[in-house]
């Protein structure tokens, strides 16, 4: 059933006062009959033909039930396109039925049932399919006023939609598709629309709103990220995005949900919206709470991170760092044949550092031929625990060796065999108080067809959360590129600070250029300096395209750093930019150290850490509440943490701004009278 008029007390002026009252009464009765008990007609919105209007913070969202096109009317009178019609069409819709918070209807030809409603000031649309298939929707960036798109690739990008670099093949974005559950650090994207300043993030916990007239934008959240992808296209020289979801009963992805929110158009507004979304559902972690449960987590505050090799992984190496004035460090080491012993661990803990091994529960190889001790497991873990494809063949493991191991197989075996508990106990027998568990917090989940340990990707994710939860009770736990769903489980991650472009993987496979895994005491893959190709350097590190989406969403929940193979010294041309970004985002730098590099680069590391340490100790547990660009060329940027706890201004340009030289950063704690200045290039 549909209504031809909005359900409002005003009625239609054409009918006269008496008729209007009668019409309003009949519509009210109809609304009551079709809604659940206690239906709030305001929350349920209005239905006029195939146009369902629902209240959202900042205006009204209007859903076309015939096509799933979505528009919005803002409180200040703007009309915005939030989504075009679903690509490829949906077929003739079924009747619309009103619900307590909106409406539901179907597309019989596609086997889809749709519900739309208002929730916490957002428009939430859910699709459920009764068959395997797919839908390409929402279709975003089609509003002519769209000016910039926000993408959580690593820390985050904010890209002008008409930017020639990103619309070209050099940018590597147009024509590509990102797996939302695997390639993006957060399950979201967003757009800014002309008419807004596109510079400021409103403080607080809701959608980036900061008062009337600040601008316009839209945030798209996809909590059903598994099975969802985001395709980028260049249409008429403008970047557009289309999401797609694969409905697959075997994968457990027959449900698809998208939440839309109106924002102020700030470059980090979608992440502010997502932080609010997580908090509303009890899914936002707290570093303060992690410290309360395990006080050793407090040693992350102010710490730089480094993997140590050779002399740097000895008591003498630790003492050298401490003599340089480094008061906090996280020291990791490879689980090779000669890991650091108890003496090094004792020295590190005495210095106030965290120390722990690299490990992974994800890879298995035949014990007699394994090329890494982390791939060796007892009994028949290999090959019985291998993740298997539908045809029964194993999924090949790291570096095309061995296989990936099933988290479900481990969880089923753990109560009796304690493979994981025994492995961990062995790895920390030297007294280590931290642990880096590779890949567990990433989006690389598996569908497993192995007999007796079948699982979907969602179940794989739950298994990983369970074992990370056990580890984090006694150890300061980190993992690779922690995605948002893991933010409560880990205290730190290596990887989500890096907006990786595809060209990086090609470069890393070129061992002559990038370096190989030898010599053992200082592998060139980590220590050999590399010059990034110009396009790759722009895609990853040009500050005018960067935006702290990840920190806006999760700062104060965990500590985020760049990838371990991209140590601070690995990319000499990007050192100043990376140092400024680290201070601006209040995130630690990541190093690899051996004896020679500690001697050569130790003083510079110490100077950078001395500057960073008090800032991170003060603000590492706070929310990033504001991100602004202060100049039209985007080279001067400012962040605020907490309620003014820390304010950081970074000048990525070459000209001074308000007394701040190019290539320098000013940071001011709330207790400071004057800013603290750092010019990284002057330290080398």
XYZ file of C-alpha atoms in Angstrom:
684
model
C 0.000 0.000 0.000
C 1.188 3.515 -0.736
C 0.015 6.932 0.327
C -0.399 9.711 -2.179
C 0.174 12.421 0.423
C 2.682 12.947 3.201
C 1.536 11.899 6.658
C 1.533 15.348 8.243
C -1.066 17.294 10.217
C -1.068 20.073 7.616
C -2.827 18.087 4.892
C -3.296 19.703 1.474
C -4.412 23.337 1.287
C -6.428 22.646 -1.870
C -9.181 20.851 0.013
C -10.312 23.514 2.509
C -10.173 23.382 6.298
C -12.832 20.685 6.898
C -11.541 18.375 4.214
C -8.018 18.934 5.444
C -8.943 17.843 8.961
C -10.719 14.766 7.619
C -7.784 13.878 5.392
C -5.332 14.348 8.238
C -7.443 12.169 10.519
C -7.727 9.386 7.953
C -4.028 9.489 7.210
C -3.210 9.403 10.917
C -5.453 6.377 11.376
C -3.846 4.659 8.413
C -0.376 5.401 9.745
C -1.296 4.005 13.149
C -2.737 0.869 11.585
C 0.352 0.193 9.514
C 2.945 1.027 12.170
C 3.844 -1.049 15.149
C 2.486 -0.161 18.571
C 3.996 3.107 19.708
C 4.936 4.168 16.182
C 6.458 7.644 16.094
C 5.080 9.186 12.900
C 7.897 11.749 12.836
C 10.560 9.052 13.000
C 8.637 6.955 10.474
C 8.753 9.827 7.997
C 6.363 10.323 5.104
C 5.529 8.458 1.927
C 4.380 10.195 -1.220
C 3.997 7.749 -4.082
C 7.395 6.074 -4.371
C 9.191 8.800 -2.409
C 9.939 7.851 1.197
C 11.091 10.860 3.230
C 12.848 10.160 6.512
C 14.303 12.559 9.088
C 18.079 12.572 9.518
C 20.370 14.894 11.427
C 20.735 18.021 9.345
C 17.718 17.500 7.086
C 15.542 14.917 5.393
C 16.579 11.934 3.289
C 14.303 10.917 0.422
C 14.490 7.358 -0.903
C 13.004 6.441 -4.283
C 11.523 3.016 -3.551
C 11.401 2.262 -7.281
C 15.162 2.619 -7.905
C 16.970 3.088 -4.547
C 18.086 6.549 -5.625
C 18.556 8.724 -2.538
C 18.403 12.492 -2.229
C 18.469 14.810 0.759
C 16.981 18.151 1.675
C 19.195 19.936 4.173
C 17.919 22.172 6.930
C 19.439 25.178 5.159
C 17.624 24.460 1.906
C 20.145 22.518 -0.174
C 19.118 19.579 -2.343
C 21.775 16.851 -2.453
C 22.138 13.629 -4.412
C 23.313 10.916 -2.015
C 23.002 8.028 -4.472
C 21.957 7.467 -8.032
C 19.625 4.613 -8.915
C 21.028 1.120 -8.439
C 23.176 0.237 -11.442
C 21.636 -2.346 -13.736
C 18.135 -1.834 -12.371
C 16.186 -3.734 -9.736
C 12.965 -4.598 -11.504
C 9.454 -3.579 -10.529
C 9.173 -2.959 -6.777
C 6.551 -4.620 -4.630
C 4.115 -2.746 -2.360
C 5.537 -0.474 0.315
C 4.642 -1.289 3.917
C 5.146 1.276 6.639
C 7.129 0.332 9.754
C 7.808 1.994 13.086
C 10.884 3.804 11.777
C 10.316 3.898 8.027
C 9.154 1.356 5.475
C 9.921 -1.944 3.802
C 9.374 -3.236 0.291
C 10.795 -5.746 -2.155
C 12.215 -6.244 -5.623
C 10.851 -9.680 -6.530
C 12.879 -10.020 -9.735
C 16.115 -9.706 -7.726
C 14.875 -11.604 -4.668
C 15.546 -8.554 -2.501
C 13.693 -7.300 0.558
C 14.497 -3.744 1.595
C 13.944 -1.854 4.819
C 14.686 1.824 5.289
C 14.502 3.860 8.461
C 16.033 6.534 10.642
C 18.499 5.479 13.312
C 20.658 7.766 15.445
C 20.183 10.560 12.931
C 21.262 8.461 9.952
C 19.385 6.906 7.076
C 19.836 3.163 7.341
C 18.934 0.926 4.406
C 19.113 -2.853 4.680
C 18.867 -5.305 1.816
C 18.304 -9.019 2.279
C 18.457 -11.457 -0.608
C 16.717 -14.831 -0.844
C 19.208 -16.001 -3.481
C 22.841 -15.645 -4.467
C 23.492 -12.605 -6.623
C 24.724 -9.054 -6.384
C 23.656 -5.427 -6.352
C 25.630 -2.354 -7.433
C 24.535 0.381 -5.040
C 24.864 3.033 -3.751
C 26.094 4.965 -6.772
C 27.894 7.939 -5.263
C 29.649 11.121 -6.282
C 27.034 11.867 -8.941
C 25.946 15.178 -7.427
C 27.367 17.980 -9.584
C 28.420 19.743 -6.398
C 30.635 16.829 -5.283
C 34.083 18.326 -4.758
C 36.167 15.731 -2.904
C 36.003 12.043 -2.056
C 37.300 10.549 1.195
C 38.771 7.034 1.093
C 40.245 5.178 4.117
C 43.194 3.717 2.276
C 45.579 3.273 5.184
C 45.424 6.429 7.294
C 43.206 8.109 4.725
C 42.936 10.146 1.548
C 40.875 13.212 0.702
C 40.940 13.670 -3.065
C 39.435 16.493 -5.143
C 37.117 14.717 -7.580
C 38.485 16.712 -10.533
C 42.151 16.174 -9.638
C 43.988 15.252 -12.842
C 46.481 12.938 -11.141
C 43.832 10.750 -9.517
C 41.707 10.684 -12.656
C 44.693 9.436 -14.642
C 46.355 6.047 -14.881
C 49.238 7.402 -12.770
C 46.960 7.729 -9.755
C 46.016 4.065 -9.949
C 42.578 4.756 -8.486
C 40.206 5.311 -11.414
C 39.200 1.935 -12.797
C 40.191 0.083 -9.634
C 38.046 -1.786 -7.131
C 38.698 -1.969 -3.396
C 37.449 -4.766 -1.190
C 35.829 -2.852 1.667
C 36.416 -5.742 4.057
C 39.985 -6.334 2.931
C 41.554 -3.268 1.328
C 40.115 -0.371 3.329
C 41.119 0.353 6.913
C 37.578 1.484 7.777
C 34.276 0.341 6.200
C 33.322 3.756 4.871
C 33.793 6.461 2.275
C 32.443 9.967 1.894
C 32.070 13.067 -0.233
C 32.366 16.791 0.326
C 30.085 19.065 -1.682
C 30.759 22.566 -2.958
C 29.403 25.243 -0.694
C 31.320 23.986 2.327
C 34.739 24.986 3.534
C 36.049 21.457 3.262
C 38.619 22.334 5.886
C 37.305 21.977 9.386
C 36.085 19.048 11.357
C 33.444 19.930 13.880
C 34.338 18.726 17.318
C 32.194 16.149 19.033
C 30.867 12.714 18.251
C 28.388 13.134 15.442
C 28.875 13.268 11.711
C 31.346 16.116 11.558
C 28.652 18.725 12.165
C 29.883 21.942 13.662
C 27.089 24.423 13.227
C 24.934 25.876 10.470
C 26.550 27.052 7.272
C 29.797 25.080 7.658
C 29.308 23.086 4.475
C 27.788 19.873 3.202
C 28.876 16.308 2.739
C 27.758 12.735 3.095
C 29.163 9.734 4.926
C 28.572 6.146 3.786
C 29.086 3.349 6.327
C 28.897 -0.337 5.390
C 28.958 -2.493 8.525
C 28.393 -5.529 6.282
C 31.854 -5.040 4.811
C 32.516 -8.697 3.990
C 31.342 -9.229 0.425
C 31.228 -5.484 -0.259
C 33.476 -3.675 -2.737
C 33.925 -0.084 -3.865
C 34.723 0.696 -7.496
C 36.267 3.982 -8.590
C 35.592 5.444 -12.006
C 36.483 8.638 -13.819
C 33.453 10.096 -15.575
C 33.946 13.363 -17.392
C 37.153 13.921 -15.462
C 35.437 13.419 -12.094
C 35.894 10.591 -9.612
C 32.778 8.582 -8.844
C 32.322 5.527 -6.676
C 29.900 2.630 -6.842
C 29.579 0.072 -4.073
C 28.652 -3.509 -4.834
C 27.636 -6.351 -2.571
C 27.759 -10.065 -3.330
C 24.892 -11.996 -1.755
C 26.203 -15.496 -1.077
C 24.578 -17.966 1.298
C 27.753 -20.002 1.652
C 29.731 -16.901 2.567
C 27.020 -15.730 4.960
C 26.605 -12.448 3.083
C 22.916 -12.478 2.238
C 22.489 -9.221 4.202
C 23.752 -5.812 3.113
C 23.485 -2.556 5.037
C 24.435 1.029 4.236
C 24.034 3.994 6.576
C 23.993 7.516 5.148
C 24.711 10.624 7.221
C 24.732 14.280 6.294
C 27.985 15.936 7.372
C 29.611 19.348 7.245
C 31.784 18.254 4.319
C 35.004 18.212 6.339
C 37.723 15.889 5.002
C 37.466 13.657 8.085
C 33.700 13.919 8.601
C 32.959 10.309 7.512
C 35.420 9.055 10.134
C 33.862 11.267 12.815
C 30.520 9.764 11.882
C 31.969 6.260 12.103
C 33.514 6.888 15.517
C 30.067 7.941 16.705
C 28.563 4.828 15.126
C 31.040 2.568 16.942
C 30.515 4.342 20.267
C 26.738 4.046 19.996
C 27.088 0.272 19.629
C 29.732 -0.317 22.271
C 32.282 -1.183 19.574
C 34.794 1.608 20.235
C 37.803 0.527 22.244
C 39.612 2.602 24.820
C 43.362 2.655 25.326
C 42.751 3.916 28.851
C 40.683 0.810 29.543
C 43.355 -1.412 28.012
C 45.928 0.212 30.305
C 43.650 -0.366 33.293
C 43.395 -4.062 32.463
C 47.087 -4.444 31.575
C 49.258 -1.566 32.881
C 52.095 -2.510 30.513
C 50.035 -0.970 27.694
C 50.898 2.439 29.155
C 54.454 1.990 27.862
C 53.091 2.465 24.332
C 52.493 6.132 25.134
C 55.446 8.120 23.847
C 57.137 5.111 22.282
C 58.616 4.822 18.812
C 58.611 1.319 17.323
C 61.552 -0.638 15.931
C 62.459 -4.141 14.845
C 65.969 -4.934 16.024
C 68.722 -6.985 14.377
C 72.266 -7.867 15.259
C 73.803 -5.645 17.928
C 70.614 -3.591 18.303
C 68.957 -6.722 19.708
C 71.414 -7.089 22.581
C 71.518 -5.603 26.096
C 74.270 -3.270 24.867
C 72.078 -2.042 22.011
C 69.231 -1.325 24.408
C 71.544 0.530 26.764
C 72.864 2.620 23.869
C 69.311 3.720 23.040
C 68.692 4.636 26.647
C 71.930 6.622 26.883
C 70.820 8.606 23.826
C 67.823 9.742 25.887
C 65.141 7.489 24.368
C 62.703 6.980 27.252
C 60.087 4.817 25.495
C 60.371 2.221 22.705
C 58.579 -0.814 21.411
C 61.244 -3.291 20.334
C 60.225 -6.218 18.170
C 62.356 -9.028 16.852
C 62.070 -11.676 14.194
C 61.363 -15.208 15.347
C 64.504 -16.499 13.667
C 66.918 -19.147 14.843
C 68.597 -16.798 17.350
C 65.986 -14.550 18.986
C 67.064 -12.156 21.730
C 67.544 -13.844 25.058
C 66.364 -13.032 28.555
C 69.226 -10.583 29.146
C 68.131 -8.316 26.284
C 64.497 -8.521 27.376
C 65.447 -7.655 30.944
C 67.499 -4.694 29.755
C 64.632 -3.437 27.594
C 62.090 -3.688 30.398
C 64.519 -1.977 32.798
C 64.831 0.878 30.287
C 61.040 1.281 30.271
C 60.622 -0.305 26.850
C 58.205 -2.894 25.547
C 59.743 -5.906 23.877
C 58.301 -8.867 22.059
C 58.463 -11.299 19.139
C 56.966 -11.322 15.691
C 54.724 -14.350 15.264
C 51.884 -15.569 13.101
C 49.261 -18.256 13.588
C 48.330 -18.097 9.920
C 51.033 -20.049 8.122
C 52.064 -23.679 8.139
C 54.746 -25.652 6.295
C 56.123 -29.169 6.417
C 58.416 -29.135 9.492
C 61.359 -30.797 7.731
C 61.487 -28.244 4.917
C 60.018 -25.105 6.529
C 61.985 -21.929 5.900
C 60.662 -20.112 8.970
C 60.242 -21.284 12.567
C 56.866 -19.522 12.739
C 55.585 -21.963 10.103
C 56.521 -25.059 12.108
C 53.782 -26.698 14.191
C 53.592 -29.987 16.106
C 51.655 -33.126 15.260
C 49.633 -32.852 12.056
C 48.692 -29.182 12.322
C 50.273 -29.080 8.897
C 48.605 -30.199 6.675
C 45.404 -31.066 8.595
C 44.674 -27.448 9.575
C 45.172 -25.996 6.072
C 42.420 -23.710 4.812
C 40.936 -25.504 1.826
C 39.122 -24.327 -1.262
C 35.853 -25.839 -2.441
C 37.797 -28.354 -4.551
C 39.751 -29.513 -1.520
C 43.097 -27.976 -2.448
C 44.889 -25.925 0.221
C 45.128 -22.143 0.073
C 48.811 -21.380 -0.496
C 50.495 -19.578 2.404
C 52.990 -16.732 2.798
C 55.274 -16.253 -0.182
C 53.602 -19.139 -2.018
C 54.915 -21.592 0.558
C 52.964 -24.049 2.681
C 49.362 -23.089 3.429
C 47.229 -20.702 5.389
C 46.045 -22.314 8.606
C 42.405 -22.356 9.647
C 41.473 -20.320 12.696
C 38.481 -22.609 13.119
C 40.695 -25.694 13.262
C 42.822 -24.063 15.961
C 39.798 -22.970 18.010
C 38.325 -26.473 17.911
C 41.636 -28.058 18.933
C 42.758 -25.520 21.533
C 40.808 -26.830 24.571
C 42.548 -30.201 24.305
C 45.841 -29.609 22.505
C 46.767 -25.994 23.445
C 48.695 -25.426 20.222
C 48.329 -21.656 20.447
C 48.826 -21.361 24.196
C 51.943 -23.550 24.072
C 53.295 -21.609 21.105
C 52.822 -18.283 22.876
C 54.349 -19.524 26.124
C 57.433 -20.677 24.226
C 57.733 -17.376 22.369
C 57.652 -15.274 25.562
C 59.680 -17.619 27.766
C 62.435 -14.985 27.695
C 60.166 -12.594 29.619
C 58.802 -10.595 26.673
C 55.798 -8.463 27.600
C 54.543 -7.690 24.072
C 53.532 -9.709 21.018
C 53.091 -8.884 17.354
C 50.668 -11.321 15.747
C 50.887 -10.888 12.014
C 47.746 -10.667 9.824
C 45.198 -11.576 12.510
C 43.663 -8.075 12.586
C 43.726 -7.508 8.818
C 40.920 -8.006 6.341
C 42.470 -11.146 4.884
C 39.848 -13.610 6.147
C 39.105 -16.974 4.582
C 36.211 -19.170 3.632
C 37.320 -22.648 4.672
C 35.895 -25.813 3.121
C 38.220 -28.125 5.087
C 36.337 -31.085 6.527
C 35.664 -30.624 10.224
C 36.729 -26.961 10.314
C 34.460 -25.308 7.776
C 33.966 -21.578 8.309
C 32.881 -18.372 6.615
C 34.975 -15.205 6.527
C 32.820 -13.726 9.291
C 33.473 -16.794 11.450
C 37.186 -16.520 10.682
C 37.027 -12.951 11.978
C 35.310 -14.066 15.182
C 37.896 -16.798 15.767
C 40.710 -14.303 15.370
C 39.060 -11.902 17.799
C 38.736 -14.714 20.340
C 42.401 -15.642 20.270
C 43.588 -12.023 20.187
C 41.377 -11.403 23.200
C 43.132 -14.185 25.103
C 46.587 -12.899 24.183
C 45.832 -9.300 25.128
C 44.983 -10.242 28.702
C 48.672 -10.609 29.608
C 50.615 -9.175 26.655
C 50.689 -5.815 24.886
C 49.248 -7.066 21.632
C 49.753 -5.689 18.159
C 48.873 -6.903 14.691
C 49.122 -5.944 11.065
C 47.041 -3.054 9.727
C 44.317 -3.417 12.318
C 40.920 -2.890 10.770
C 38.194 -1.211 12.756
C 36.521 -4.458 13.824
C 39.706 -5.351 15.737
C 40.132 -2.021 17.516
C 39.044 -3.384 20.889
C 41.295 -6.445 20.656
C 44.722 -4.910 19.965
C 46.679 -2.108 21.577
C 48.752 -1.204 18.521
C 49.109 -1.970 14.837
C 51.720 -1.683 12.126
C 50.303 -0.841 8.732
C 47.147 1.239 8.892
C 49.286 4.360 8.928
C 50.341 3.671 5.321
C 47.998 4.458 2.392
C 49.446 1.698 0.228
C 49.078 2.094 -3.537
C 49.231 -0.996 -5.731
C 52.536 0.067 -7.241
C 54.244 -0.587 -3.903
C 53.781 -4.357 -4.154
C 55.316 -4.411 -7.631
C 58.269 -2.420 -6.361
C 58.774 -4.695 -3.356
C 58.856 -7.763 -5.610
C 61.824 -6.245 -7.466
C 64.490 -7.570 -5.102
C 67.316 -5.869 -6.964
C 65.742 -2.486 -6.297
C 63.990 -3.137 -2.993
C 66.364 -5.612 -1.379
C 66.154 -9.282 -0.406
C 65.885 -11.165 2.886
C 69.629 -11.309 3.470
C 72.047 -10.912 5.128
C 70.405 -12.449 8.174
C 71.625 -9.799 10.629
C 70.432 -6.878 8.445
C 68.150 -7.960 5.564
C 68.313 -5.516 2.676
C 64.539 -5.715 2.294
C 64.398 -3.623 5.484
C 67.638 -1.667 5.436
C 68.300 -0.755 1.802
C 67.146 2.828 1.048
C 64.740 3.144 -1.889
C 63.635 6.025 -4.093
C 59.907 5.748 -4.784
C 58.760 6.419 -8.363
C 57.180 9.871 -8.601
C 53.608 8.648 -9.108
C 53.850 6.214 -6.208
C 55.323 8.879 -3.934
C 52.431 11.201 -4.815
C 49.787 8.529 -4.263
C 51.144 7.553 -0.866
C 52.799 10.588 0.672
C 51.719 13.860 -0.933
C 50.314 15.631 2.159
C 47.760 17.639 0.192
C 45.857 14.389 -0.436
C 46.232 12.986 3.057
C 43.566 13.116 5.769
C 43.642 11.380 9.183
C 40.517 9.270 8.761
C 41.866 6.342 10.775
C 43.048 8.525 13.645
C 39.769 10.456 13.686
C 37.885 7.180 14.038
C 40.224 5.270 16.354
C 42.800 7.538 18.027
C 42.578 6.854 21.740
C 41.575 3.251 21.098
C 44.895 1.955 19.773
C 48.297 3.158 18.582
C 48.754 3.146 14.820
C 52.038 3.105 12.903
C 53.254 2.563 9.353
C 54.142 -0.789 7.823
C 57.241 -2.515 9.215
C 58.972 -2.866 5.837
C 58.649 0.909 5.381
C 60.949 1.987 8.189
C 61.615 5.684 8.638
C 65.012 5.350 6.942
C 63.760 3.168 4.059
C 62.407 6.115 2.056
C 64.916 8.991 2.412
C 63.015 11.414 0.171
C 59.891 11.130 2.328
C 61.545 11.479 5.742
C 60.516 15.054 6.487
C 56.958 14.519 5.283
C 56.597 11.323 7.301
C 57.970 12.942 10.435
C 55.562 15.868 10.100
C 52.644 13.502 9.486
C 53.569 11.472 12.563
C 53.607 14.544 14.776
C 50.444 15.956 13.201
C 48.553 12.686 13.677
C 50.164 11.900 17.057
C 51.389 8.512 15.818
C 54.819 6.909 16.333
C 57.515 6.432 13.735
C 58.533 2.870 12.917
C 62.198 1.835 12.486
C 64.453 -1.133 11.836
C 67.740 -1.055 13.710
C 70.998 -2.960 13.650
C 74.348 -1.978 15.135
C 75.534 0.334 12.318
C 72.184 2.109 11.861
C 71.857 2.585 15.593
C 75.244 4.245 15.631
C 74.537 6.365 12.563
C 70.871 7.263 13.046
C 70.475 6.862 16.797
C 70.919 10.573 17.665
C 68.302 11.609 15.075
C 65.883 8.935 16.339
C 66.449 10.133 19.898
C 65.757 13.769 18.995
C 62.532 12.865 17.188
C 61.386 10.605 20.018
C 62.201 13.234 22.640
C 59.902 15.655 20.810
C 57.142 13.072 20.291
C 57.152 11.472 23.727
C 55.473 14.173 25.870
C 52.943 14.891 23.127
C 51.877 11.271 22.847
C 51.878 10.704 26.601
C 49.431 13.589 26.902
C 47.224 12.915 23.873
C 47.658 9.247 22.944
C 44.507 8.335 24.840
C 42.499 11.291 23.506
C 40.187 11.651 20.525
C 41.387 13.536 17.450
C 38.709 16.223 17.551
C 39.731 18.559 14.753
C 41.605 18.478 11.450
C 41.933 21.631 9.370
C 43.854 22.880 6.370
C 44.918 26.453 6.921
C 46.029 27.360 3.390
C 44.394 27.011 -0.001
C 47.224 24.818 -1.285
C 46.604 22.378 1.618
C 50.238 22.496 2.752
C 49.613 23.873 6.253
C 47.497 21.588 8.420
C 46.350 21.562 12.025
C 45.031 18.917 14.397
C 43.525 19.172 17.865
C 43.297 16.299 20.329
C 40.817 16.121 23.165
C 39.373 19.354 24.470
C 42.491 21.283 23.503
C 44.896 18.849 25.194
C 47.217 19.105 22.192
C 47.268 21.355 19.124
C 49.685 20.575 16.299
C 50.394 22.706 13.213
C 52.515 21.257 10.404
C 53.875 23.194 7.437
C 54.525 20.809 4.542
C 55.261 23.679 2.177
C 58.375 25.707 1.473
C 57.105 29.139 2.585
C 56.649 30.240 6.173
C 53.124 30.452 7.552
C 52.414 32.711 10.526
C 56.034 32.380 11.614
C 56.193 28.598 11.092
C 58.900 27.739 8.535
C 58.282 25.238 5.786
C 59.203 21.697 6.747
C 58.554 22.340 10.438
C 55.885 21.584 13.011
C 54.667 23.405 16.114
C 52.978 21.512 18.929
C 51.343 23.069 21.955
C 50.073 21.201 24.975
C 47.359 22.863 27.009
C 49.968 23.411 29.734
C 52.460 25.093 27.390
C 52.937 28.840 27.169
C 54.641 28.650 23.801
C 54.645 25.987 21.070
C 57.347 23.338 20.816
C 59.000 23.417 17.382
C 60.547 20.611 15.356
C 62.227 20.909 11.947
C 63.107 17.283 11.076
C 65.419 18.041 8.145
C 67.731 19.927 10.482
C 68.331 16.795 12.566
C 69.933 14.663 9.837
